[in-house]
Coordinates of N, CA and C in Angstrom, one line a residue:
M781 N 91.2 105.8 99.6 CA 91.4 105.1 98.4 C 92.2 104.2 99.5
A782 N 92.4 102.4 100.1 CA 93.4 102.3 100.1 C 94.7 102.1 99.4
K783 N 96.3 102.1 99.4 CA 97.1 101.9 99.0 C 97.3 99.6 99.2
Q784 N 97.8 99.3 98.1 CA 97.6 98.1 98.2 C 98.8 97.0 97.8
N785 N 99.2 96.7 98.7 CA 101.1 96.4 98.9 C 101.1 95.3 98.9
Q786 N 102.0 94.1 97.9 CA 102.1 92.3 99.3 C 103.3 93.1 98.8
Y787 N 104.2 92.0 100.6 CA 104.9 91.4 100.4 C 105.1 90.4 100.9
R788 N 106.4 89.5 101.1 CA 106.3 87.9 101.5 C 106.8 88.0 103.5
G789 N 106.0 87.2 103.6 CA 106.2 87.3 104.9 C 105.6 86.1 105.4
Y790 N 105.1 85.9 107.0 CA 104.4 84.4 107.2 C 103.5 85.0 108.0
V791 N 102.6 84.3 107.8 CA 101.3 83.5 109.9 C 102.1 83.0 110.5
K792 N 102.2 83.1 112.1 CA 102.1 81.8 113.3 C 101.2 82.5 113.8
L793 N 100.0 81.0 114.1 CA 100.1 81.7 114.6 C 99.5 80.6 115.8
P794 N 99.0 80.3 117.6 CA 99.1 79.6 118.5 C 99.2 78.0 117.9
K795 N 99.3 77.1 118.8 CA 99.1 75.6 119.0 C 99.1 75.5 116.6
K796 N 99.8 76.6 116.2 CA 99.5 76.5 114.3 C 101.4 75.7 114.1
E797 N 101.2 75.2 112.8 CA 102.1 75.7 112.2 C 103.0 76.8 111.2
L798 N 103.7 77.5 111.1 CA 104.6 78.7 111.2 C 104.2 78.2 109.2
Y799 N 103.5 80.0 108.6 CA 103.8 79.4 107.4 C 103.6 80.4 106.8
R800 N 104.1 80.3 105.2 CA 105.1 81.6 104.7 C 104.4 81.8 103.9
E801 N 103.8 83.0 103.1 CA 102.6 83.4 102.6 C 102.7 85.2 102.4
S802 N 102.2 85.5 101.0 CA 102.4 86.5 100.9 C 101.2 87.4 101.4
I803 N 101.9 89.1 101.9 CA 101.2 89.2 103.3 C 100.5 90.6 102.1
R804 N 99.8 91.0 102.4 CA 98.9 92.6 101.9 C 98.6 93.4 103.3
L805 N 99.2 94.4 102.6 CA 98.9 95.4 103.3 C 98.9 97.1 103.0
D806 N 97.7 97.0 103.9 CA 96.9 97.9 103.1 C 96.9 99.7 104.3
F807 N 96.5 100.6 104.3 CA 97.5 102.3 104.9 C 96.4 102.8 103.8
N808 N 95.2 102.6 104.7 CA 94.2 104.8 105.3 C 93.8 105.1 106.1
A809 N 93.9 106.6 105.5 CA 94.0 107.6 106.9 C 92.5 107.7 106.9
H810 N 92.2 108.0 108.0 CA 91.0 107.9 109.1 C 90.1 110.4 109.0
I811 N 89.3 110.2 108.0 CA 89.4 112.3 108.1 C 87.5 111.9 108.4
N812 N 87.8 112.6 109.5 CA 86.6 113.3 110.2 C 86.0 114.4 109.7
R813 N 84.6 114.4 108.9 CA 83.7 116.1 108.9 C 83.3 116.5 109.5
E814 N 82.7 117.5 109.9 CA 82.4 117.9 111.5 C 82.2 119.3 110.7
P815 N 80.7 119.5 111.6 CA 80.1 121.6 111.4 C 81.5 122.3 111.2
E816 N 82.5 122.0 112.6 CA 83.5 122.7 112.7 C 84.4 122.8 112.3
G817 N 84.5 121.4 110.8 CA 86.1 121.7 110.4 C 85.7 120.3 110.5
T818 N 86.5 120.5 109.3 CA 87.5 118.2 108.7 C 88.4 118.5 109.5
K819 N 88.9 117.1 110.4 CA 89.7 116.9 110.9 C 90.3 115.3 110.9
L820 N 91.5 115.3 111.1 CA 92.2 113.9 110.1 C 92.4 113.7 112.2
E821 N 92.6 112.2 111.6 CA 91.9 111.1 112.8 C 93.1 110.6 112.7
G822 N 93.3 109.7 112.0 CA 94.7 108.9 112.2 C 94.6 107.9 110.7
F823 N 95.6 106.8 111.1 CA 95.4 105.7 110.4 C 95.5 104.8 110.3
S824 N 94.6 103.6 110.1 CA 95.2 102.7 110.0 C 96.1 101.0 108.3
L825 N 97.1 100.6 109.5 CA 97.6 99.5 108.8 C 96.9 98.5 109.2
R826 N 97.0 97.6 108.4 CA 96.3 96.3 107.8 C 96.4 95.2 107.5
L827 N 96.8 94.5 107.8 CA 98.1 93.1 107.4 C 97.1 91.8 107.3
F828 N 97.1 91.3 105.7 CA 96.2 90.4 105.8 C 96.6 89.3 104.4
V829 N 96.3 87.5 105.1 CA 96.8 86.9 103.6 C 95.8 86.4 102.8
L830 N 96.1 86.8 101.6 CA 94.9 86.8 100.5 C 95.0 84.6 100.4
K831 N 94.0 84.7 100.5 CA 93.8 82.9 101.0 C 92.1 82.7 99.4
K832 N 92.3 81.5 98.6 CA 91.7 82.0 97.6 C 90.5 81.0 98.3
G833 N 89.8 81.2 98.2 CA 88.4 80.3 98.5 C 88.3 81.1 100.4
L834 N 88.3 81.5 101.2 CA 89.0 81.4 102.5 C 88.8 82.7 102.8
K835 N 87.9 83.4 102.0 CA 87.8 85.3 102.7 C 87.2 85.3 103.8
D836 N 86.4 84.3 103.7 CA 85.8 85.3 105.3 C 86.5 84.7 106.1
Q837 N 87.9 83.9 106.6 CA 88.8 83.2 107.5 C 90.4 83.5 107.3
Q838 N 90.4 84.8 106.8 CA 91.5 85.2 106.4 C 92.1 85.9 107.3
P839 N 93.5 85.2 108.5 CA 93.8 85.3 109.1 C 94.2 88.1 108.8
E840 N 94.1 88.3 110.0 CA 94.0 90.0 109.5 C 94.6 90.5 110.4
M841 N 95.3 91.6 110.4 CA 95.7 92.2 111.8 C 95.3 93.7 111.4
S842 N 95.7 94.7 112.9 CA 95.0 96.3 112.4 C 95.6 96.9 113.6
V843 N 96.0 98.0 113.1 CA 96.5 99.1 114.1 C 96.1 100.4 113.7
T844 N 96.0 100.8 115.0 CA 95.5 102.6 114.0 C 95.8 103.7 115.3
L845 N 96.6 104.2 114.2 CA 97.6 105.2 115.1 C 97.2 107.3 114.7
R846 N 97.5 107.6 116.2 CA 96.8 109.1 115.8 C 98.4 109.7 114.7
P847 N 97.8 110.7 113.8 CA 99.4 111.3 112.6 C 100.3 112.2 113.6
E848 N 100.6 112.0 115.6 CA 102.1 112.2 115.7 C 102.9 111.0 116.2
E849 N 101.5 109.8 116.4 CA 102.0 108.8 116.9 C 103.1 107.2 115.4
W850 N 102.1 108.3 113.9 CA 102.6 107.7 112.9 C 103.6 108.5 112.2
L851 N 104.4 109.9 113.1 CA 105.6 110.3 112.5 C 106.4 109.9 113.2
D852 N 105.8 109.2 114.8 CA 106.6 108.5 115.6 C 107.6 107.3 115.3
L853 N 106.9 106.5 114.8 CA 106.8 105.3 114.6 C 107.7 104.6 113.5
I854 N 107.5 106.0 111.9 CA 108.1 106.5 111.1 C 109.2 106.8 111.2
D855 N 109.7 107.6 112.4 CA 111.4 108.3 113.1 C 112.3 107.2 113.9
A856 N 110.6 105.8 114.2 CA 111.5 104.7 115.0 C 112.1 103.9 113.9
M857 N 111.5 104.3 112.9 CA 111.9 103.2 111.9 C 113.3 103.4 110.6
K858 N 113.4 104.4 111.1 CA 114.5 105.7 109.8 C 116.0 105.3 111.0
E859 N 115.7 105.0 112.4 CA 116.6 105.6 113.3 C 117.7 103.7 113.3
E860 N 115.9 102.7 113.1 CA 116.7 101.4 113.2 C 117.2 100.7 111.6
F861 N 117.1 101.3 110.4 CA 117.4 101.9 109.3 C 118.8 101.8 109.3
E862 N 118.8 103.2 109.6 CA 120.4 103.9 109.6 C 121.5 103.0 111.0
S863 N 121.3 102.4 112.0 CA 121.5 101.5 112.4 C 122.2 100.1 111.5
A864 N 120.8 99.6 111.4 CA 121.4 98.2 110.1 C 122.6 98.6 109.4
S865 N 122.3 99.8 108.9 CA 123.4 100.5 107.1 C 124.2 100.6 108.8
K866 N 124.6 101.4 108.8 CA 125.9 101.2 109.7 C 126.2 100.0 110.0
A867 N 126.2 98.9 110.9 CA 126.0 97.8 110.9 C 127.2 97.1 109.6
R868 N 125.9 97.1 108.6 CA 126.1 96.6 106.8 C 127.6 96.7 107.3
K869 N 127.4 98.2 106.4 CA 129.7 98.6 107.7 C 130.2 98.6 107.4
D870 N 129.9 98.1 108.6 CA 131.0 97.4 109.8 C 131.1 96.5 109.5
F871 N 130.9 95.5 109.0 CA 130.7 94.4 108.5 C 131.6 94.1 107.2
D872 N 130.9 95.4 106.6 CA 131.6 95.1 104.9 C 133.7 95.3 105.3
G873 N 133.6 96.0 106.6 CA 135.1 96.1 106.8 C 135.5 95.4 107.2
M874 N 134.8 94.1 107.4 CA 136.3 93.5 107.9 C 137.3 92.6 107.7
P875 N 137.9 92.0 108.1 CA 138.3 91.1 107.1 C 138.0 89.6 106.9

């Protein structure tokens, strides 16, 4: 089952005006069951906008990464968070 969350965001398409909208984020595991065993193939992250009456025309984006790639992404996000936290503390210390 997908984890479903909505976050503030925006959609910008070429030659279209930017519009701010709630972005839904779904995260799914891909598990492959074969005679020799079950294997975790990876995870998909889908981002899309829920627009009433436009179900088949919703902007959608998806990325699928192997487990190792997700762990690398999480590490990179953690580094960015730590860098931003340090910068915030540096600003807090300014007169």
